[in-house]
Coordinates of C-alpha atoms in Angstrom, one line a residue:
M1 CA 24.9 -100.1 41.8
P2 CA 24.5 -96.5 42.8
R3 CA 23.1 -95.8 46.3
T4 CA 19.5 -94.8 46.6
L5 CA 17.5 -93.0 49.3
R6 CA 15.7 -95.1 51.9
P7 CA 11.9 -94.5 52.4
G8 CA 11.4 -91.1 54.1
Q9 CA 15.1 -90.1 53.6
R10 CA 16.5 -87.0 51.9
S11 CA 19.8 -85.6 50.8
E12 CA 20.7 -82.2 52.2
L13 CA 23.7 -80.2 50.9
Y14 CA 25.0 -77.6 53.4
V15 CA 27.6 -74.9 53.2
V16 CA 29.4 -73.9 56.4
D17 CA 30.9 -70.5 57.2
V18 CA 34.1 -71.4 58.9
A19 CA 34.4 -68.2 60.9
T20 CA 30.9 -68.3 62.4
G21 CA 30.1 -72.0 62.1
D22 CA 26.7 -71.1 60.6
R23 CA 25.2 -73.7 58.2
R24 CA 23.2 -72.9 55.1
L25 CA 21.1 -75.5 53.3
V26 CA 21.6 -74.9 49.6
H27 CA 19.9 -78.0 48.1
S28 CA 17.7 -80.8 49.2
S29 CA 16.2 -83.8 47.4
T30 CA 13.9 -86.6 48.3
T31 CA 14.5 -88.4 45.0
L32 CA 18.3 -88.3 44.3
L33 CA 20.9 -89.5 46.7
F34 CA 23.7 -87.2 45.9
E35 CA 27.2 -87.3 47.5
A36 CA 30.7 -85.8 47.9
P37 CA 30.6 -82.1 47.1
N38 CA 33.5 -80.5 45.2
W39 CA 33.7 -76.7 44.9
S40 CA 34.7 -75.1 41.6
P41 CA 36.8 -72.0 41.3
T42 CA 33.7 -70.2 40.0
G43 CA 31.7 -71.0 43.1
D44 CA 29.6 -73.9 41.7
L45 CA 29.2 -77.1 43.8
V46 CA 29.6 -80.4 42.0
V47 CA 28.2 -83.7 43.4
N48 CA 27.6 -87.3 42.1
G49 CA 24.4 -89.2 42.2
D50 CA 22.9 -92.2 40.4
G51 CA 26.3 -92.9 38.8
R52 CA 26.4 -89.5 37.2
L53 CA 27.9 -86.1 38.0
W54 CA 25.8 -82.9 38.7
R55 CA 26.5 -79.2 39.1
L56 CA 24.4 -77.0 41.4
Q57 CA 23.4 -73.8 39.6
D58 CA 20.5 -71.5 40.4
A59 CA 19.5 -73.9 43.2
E60 CA 19.0 -76.8 40.8
L61 CA 21.2 -79.8 39.9
H62 CA 22.2 -80.0 36.2
E63 CA 23.9 -83.1 34.8
I64 CA 27.4 -82.8 33.6
D65 CA 28.0 -84.7 30.3
L66 CA 30.7 -87.3 31.0
G67 CA 30.9 -88.4 27.4
G68 CA 30.2 -92.1 27.9
V69 CA 32.3 -92.7 31.0
P70 CA 31.0 -95.8 32.9
P71 CA 28.9 -95.0 36.0
I72 CA 31.0 -93.2 38.6
N73 CA 31.3 -93.4 42.4
N74 CA 31.8 -90.7 45.0
D75 CA 35.5 -90.1 44.4
H76 CA 36.0 -87.2 42.0
V77 CA 38.0 -83.9 42.0
L78 CA 38.3 -80.8 40.0
S79 CA 41.5 -79.5 38.4
P80 CA 42.8 -76.3 40.1
D81 CA 41.8 -74.2 37.1
G82 CA 38.3 -75.7 37.1
T83 CA 38.3 -76.8 33.5
T84 CA 38.6 -80.6 34.1
V85 CA 36.9 -83.0 36.4
Y86 CA 38.6 -86.3 37.2
V87 CA 36.3 -89.1 38.2
S88 CA 36.6 -92.7 39.5
A89 CA 34.4 -95.0 37.5
D90 CA 32.8 -98.3 38.5
D91 CA 35.1 -100.1 36.0
G92 CA 38.0 -99.3 38.4
H93 CA 39.6 -96.6 36.3
L94 CA 40.2 -92.9 36.5
Y95 CA 39.0 -90.5 33.7
A96 CA 39.5 -86.9 32.9
V97 CA 36.5 -85.0 31.4
P98 CA 36.1 -81.3 30.4
L99 CA 33.8 -79.8 33.1
E100 CA 31.7 -78.2 30.3
G101 CA 31.3 -81.7 28.8
G102 CA 33.2 -83.5 26.1
S103 CA 35.2 -86.5 25.2
P104 CA 36.7 -88.4 28.2
R105 CA 40.3 -89.5 28.5
R106 CA 41.3 -92.5 30.6
V107 CA 44.1 -91.5 33.0
S108 CA 44.8 -94.7 34.9
N109 CA 46.9 -97.7 33.8
D110 CA 45.7 -101.3 33.6
R111 CA 47.1 -102.9 36.8
G112 CA 45.0 -106.1 36.5
P113 CA 41.3 -106.9 36.8
G114 CA 41.3 -106.9 40.6
F115 CA 42.9 -103.4 40.9
H116 CA 40.6 -100.4 41.5
H117 CA 41.5 -96.7 41.5
Y118 CA 39.7 -94.4 44.0
L119 CA 40.5 -90.7 43.3
H120 CA 40.8 -88.2 46.2
G121 CA 43.2 -85.4 45.3
V122 CA 45.0 -83.3 42.7
S123 CA 48.2 -81.4 43.3
P124 CA 48.1 -77.6 43.5
D125 CA 49.8 -77.4 40.1
G126 CA 47.3 -79.8 38.6
R127 CA 50.0 -82.1 37.4
T128 CA 49.5 -85.1 39.7
L129 CA 46.5 -87.1 41.0
A130 CA 46.5 -88.8 44.4
Y131 CA 44.4 -92.0 44.6
I132 CA 43.9 -95.1 46.7
G133 CA 44.8 -98.3 45.0
L134 CA 42.7 -101.3 46.1
E135 CA 43.7 -104.8 45.3
Y136 CA 43.2 -108.3 46.7
V137 CA 46.3 -110.3 47.7
D138 CA 45.7 -113.9 48.8
G139 CA 42.1 -113.0 49.6
R140 CA 43.2 -109.9 51.7
R141 CA 41.9 -106.4 50.8
I142 CA 44.9 -104.1 50.5
T143 CA 44.7 -100.3 50.1
N144 CA 47.6 -98.0 49.6
V145 CA 48.3 -94.4 48.6
W146 CA 49.4 -93.9 45.0
T147 CA 50.0 -91.0 42.6
I148 CA 49.8 -90.7 38.8
P149 CA 50.4 -87.8 36.4
S150 CA 47.1 -86.2 35.5
A151 CA 48.2 -86.4 31.9
G152 CA 48.8 -90.1 32.2
G153 CA 52.0 -91.9 32.9
T154 CA 53.8 -94.0 35.5
D155 CA 52.1 -94.7 38.9
V156 CA 54.1 -94.1 42.1
Q157 CA 53.2 -96.1 45.2
L158 CA 53.7 -94.0 48.4
T159 CA 52.6 -96.6 51.1
D160 CA 53.2 -100.3 50.9
D161 CA 51.6 -102.1 53.8
E162 CA 48.4 -103.9 54.8
H163 CA 47.0 -101.0 56.9
A164 CA 43.7 -99.7 55.6
D165 CA 44.4 -96.4 54.0
D166 CA 42.0 -94.0 52.3
G167 CA 41.2 -90.4 51.4
S168 CA 44.6 -89.4 50.0
E169 CA 44.5 -85.6 49.3
Y170 CA 47.2 -83.1 48.6
G171 CA 47.9 -80.2 51.0
P172 CA 48.1 -76.7 49.7
D173 CA 51.9 -76.7 49.3
G174 CA 52.0 -79.9 47.4
K175 CA 54.6 -81.4 49.7
W176 CA 52.3 -83.6 51.8
I177 CA 49.4 -85.9 51.1
Y178 CA 46.8 -86.2 53.8
F179 CA 45.0 -89.5 54.4
N180 CA 43.3 -91.6 57.0
S181 CA 44.7 -95.0 58.1
E182 CA 44.1 -97.8 60.6
R183 CA 47.8 -98.0 61.3
A184 CA 47.1 -96.6 64.7
G185 CA 44.6 -99.3 65.5
H186 CA 41.5 -97.6 64.2
A187 CA 41.1 -94.9 61.6
Q188 CA 43.0 -91.6 62.4
L189 CA 44.3 -88.8 60.3
F190 CA 47.9 -88.8 58.9
R191 CA 50.0 -87.1 56.3
I192 CA 52.9 -88.4 54.2
A193 CA 55.7 -86.4 52.7
V194 CA 55.7 -86.8 49.0
S195 CA 59.5 -86.6 48.7
T196 CA 60.6 -88.7 51.6
G197 CA 57.7 -91.0 52.6
E198 CA 57.8 -89.6 56.2
V199 CA 54.5 -90.2 57.9
E200 CA 53.0 -88.0 60.7
Q201 CA 49.9 -88.7 62.8
L202 CA 47.5 -85.7 63.1
T203 CA 44.7 -87.0 65.3
V204 CA 44.8 -89.2 68.4
D205 CA 41.3 -90.0 69.9
E206 CA 38.8 -92.7 70.4
R207 CA 36.6 -91.7 67.4
V208 CA 37.1 -93.1 63.9
N209 CA 38.3 -90.2 61.7
W210 CA 38.1 -90.2 57.9
F211 CA 38.7 -88.1 54.8
P212 CA 41.0 -85.1 55.8
H213 CA 40.4 -82.1 53.6
P214 CA 43.1 -79.4 54.0
A215 CA 41.9 -75.8 53.4
P216 CA 43.5 -74.1 50.4
D217 CA 45.2 -71.6 52.8
G218 CA 46.4 -74.3 55.2
S219 CA 44.4 -72.9 58.1
A220 CA 42.5 -76.0 59.0
I221 CA 41.6 -79.6 58.0
A222 CA 37.9 -80.6 57.7
Y223 CA 37.1 -84.2 58.3
V224 CA 34.4 -86.7 59.1
S225 CA 34.4 -88.4 62.5
F226 CA 32.5 -91.7 63.2
P227 CA 31.5 -93.1 66.6
P228 CA 34.1 -95.3 68.4
G229 CA 34.1 -98.8 67.2
T230 CA 32.8 -98.0 63.6
E231 CA 34.3 -100.2 61.0
G232 CA 35.1 -98.6 57.7
H233 CA 33.1 -95.5 56.6
P234 CA 29.5 -96.8 56.4
A235 CA 26.4 -94.9 55.3
D236 CA 23.4 -94.0 57.5
V237 CA 25.2 -93.7 60.8
E238 CA 24.0 -91.6 63.8
D239 CA 26.4 -89.3 65.6
V240 CA 28.6 -88.6 62.6
R241 CA 30.5 -85.4 63.2
V242 CA 32.0 -82.9 60.8
R243 CA 35.0 -81.4 62.5
L244 CA 37.8 -78.9 61.9
L245 CA 41.4 -79.5 63.0
T246 CA 42.9 -76.0 63.1
A247 CA 46.6 -75.2 62.4
D248 CA 47.2 -74.8 66.1
G249 CA 45.8 -78.3 66.9
E250 CA 42.4 -77.3 68.2
I251 CA 39.4 -79.5 67.2
R252 CA 36.2 -77.7 66.5
E253 CA 32.8 -79.4 66.2
I254 CA 31.0 -78.1 63.2
A255 CA 27.9 -80.4 62.9
T256 CA 26.5 -83.7 64.2
L257 CA 24.4 -85.5 61.6
F258 CA 23.0 -88.7 60.2
G259 CA 25.2 -89.8 57.3
G260 CA 28.8 -90.9 56.8
Q261 CA 29.5 -92.4 53.4
G262 CA 29.0 -89.6 50.9
T263 CA 28.9 -86.8 53.5
M264 CA 32.4 -85.4 52.6
N265 CA 34.5 -87.9 50.7
V266 CA 36.4 -85.5 48.4
P267 CA 37.9 -81.9 48.5
S268 CA 35.0 -79.6 49.5
W269 CA 36.5 -76.2 50.4
S270 CA 35.6 -73.0 48.8
P271 CA 38.7 -71.5 46.9
D272 CA 39.0 -68.7 49.5
S273 CA 39.0 -71.1 52.5
T274 CA 36.0 -69.3 54.1
S275 CA 33.5 -72.2 53.6
F276 CA 33.2 -75.9 52.9
A277 CA 30.3 -78.1 52.0
F278 CA 29.0 -81.4 53.2
V279 CA 25.9 -83.7 52.8
A280 CA 23.5 -85.0 55.4
Y281 CA 21.0 -87.8 54.9
P282 CA 18.3 -87.4 57.5
L283 CA 15.3 -89.7 57.8

């Protein structure tokens, strides 16, 4: 079931100017719990809510016609040219839909009823999707980093272990996929080389770090940081921080908020790398 707002809660969509750190509230709702902003090449913000997809235009949310795709979750990305949106549906599959509305196309393969695809990234050339494959093996919840051609085709598994992995997203050169993993004990940020499988750790601290989003120009990585001891990436958590990891290794605090799940699950940078978007859920 889609998430809903608690009594007295609202969804707030912010845009951050990276140079100044200034935040601008661009939309707020007390009726729709919306999540996970994408940024289109034309400057429109796209979010999900109530199992559907919405585009922010003229300060209002307008529903995008998904052409009969099952209800979606908060894992969706836009193609680099902005013509196609790829969504993760509650039936466990990935679909491609024209952003202007139209007939959907299933991208993912049938890997069994217990396998779910959670989409997080698309390669800079638009040819490959990066997703998290979730399956249950002997009662254990297993998540790994996978890729699949955006036109459909053979899946490639990049990680093969029982560490909790999530948030797989391509870097701007297409050579690395960035993700968070508990392979260091609790969730930290990593990247894996697409060609060799080499893994590098990017953050080392006591906080629980999720969903790395590389800027299109490679200047920084935006991510969500939970308090120490947090398990998973729950909703409605106090002291959730939106941070920037700069190319020289500096960590910048951008915002502290009430939120978590849905705040910034998917690529949310502006095309020119000057801004990014996130959602807060204040009570």
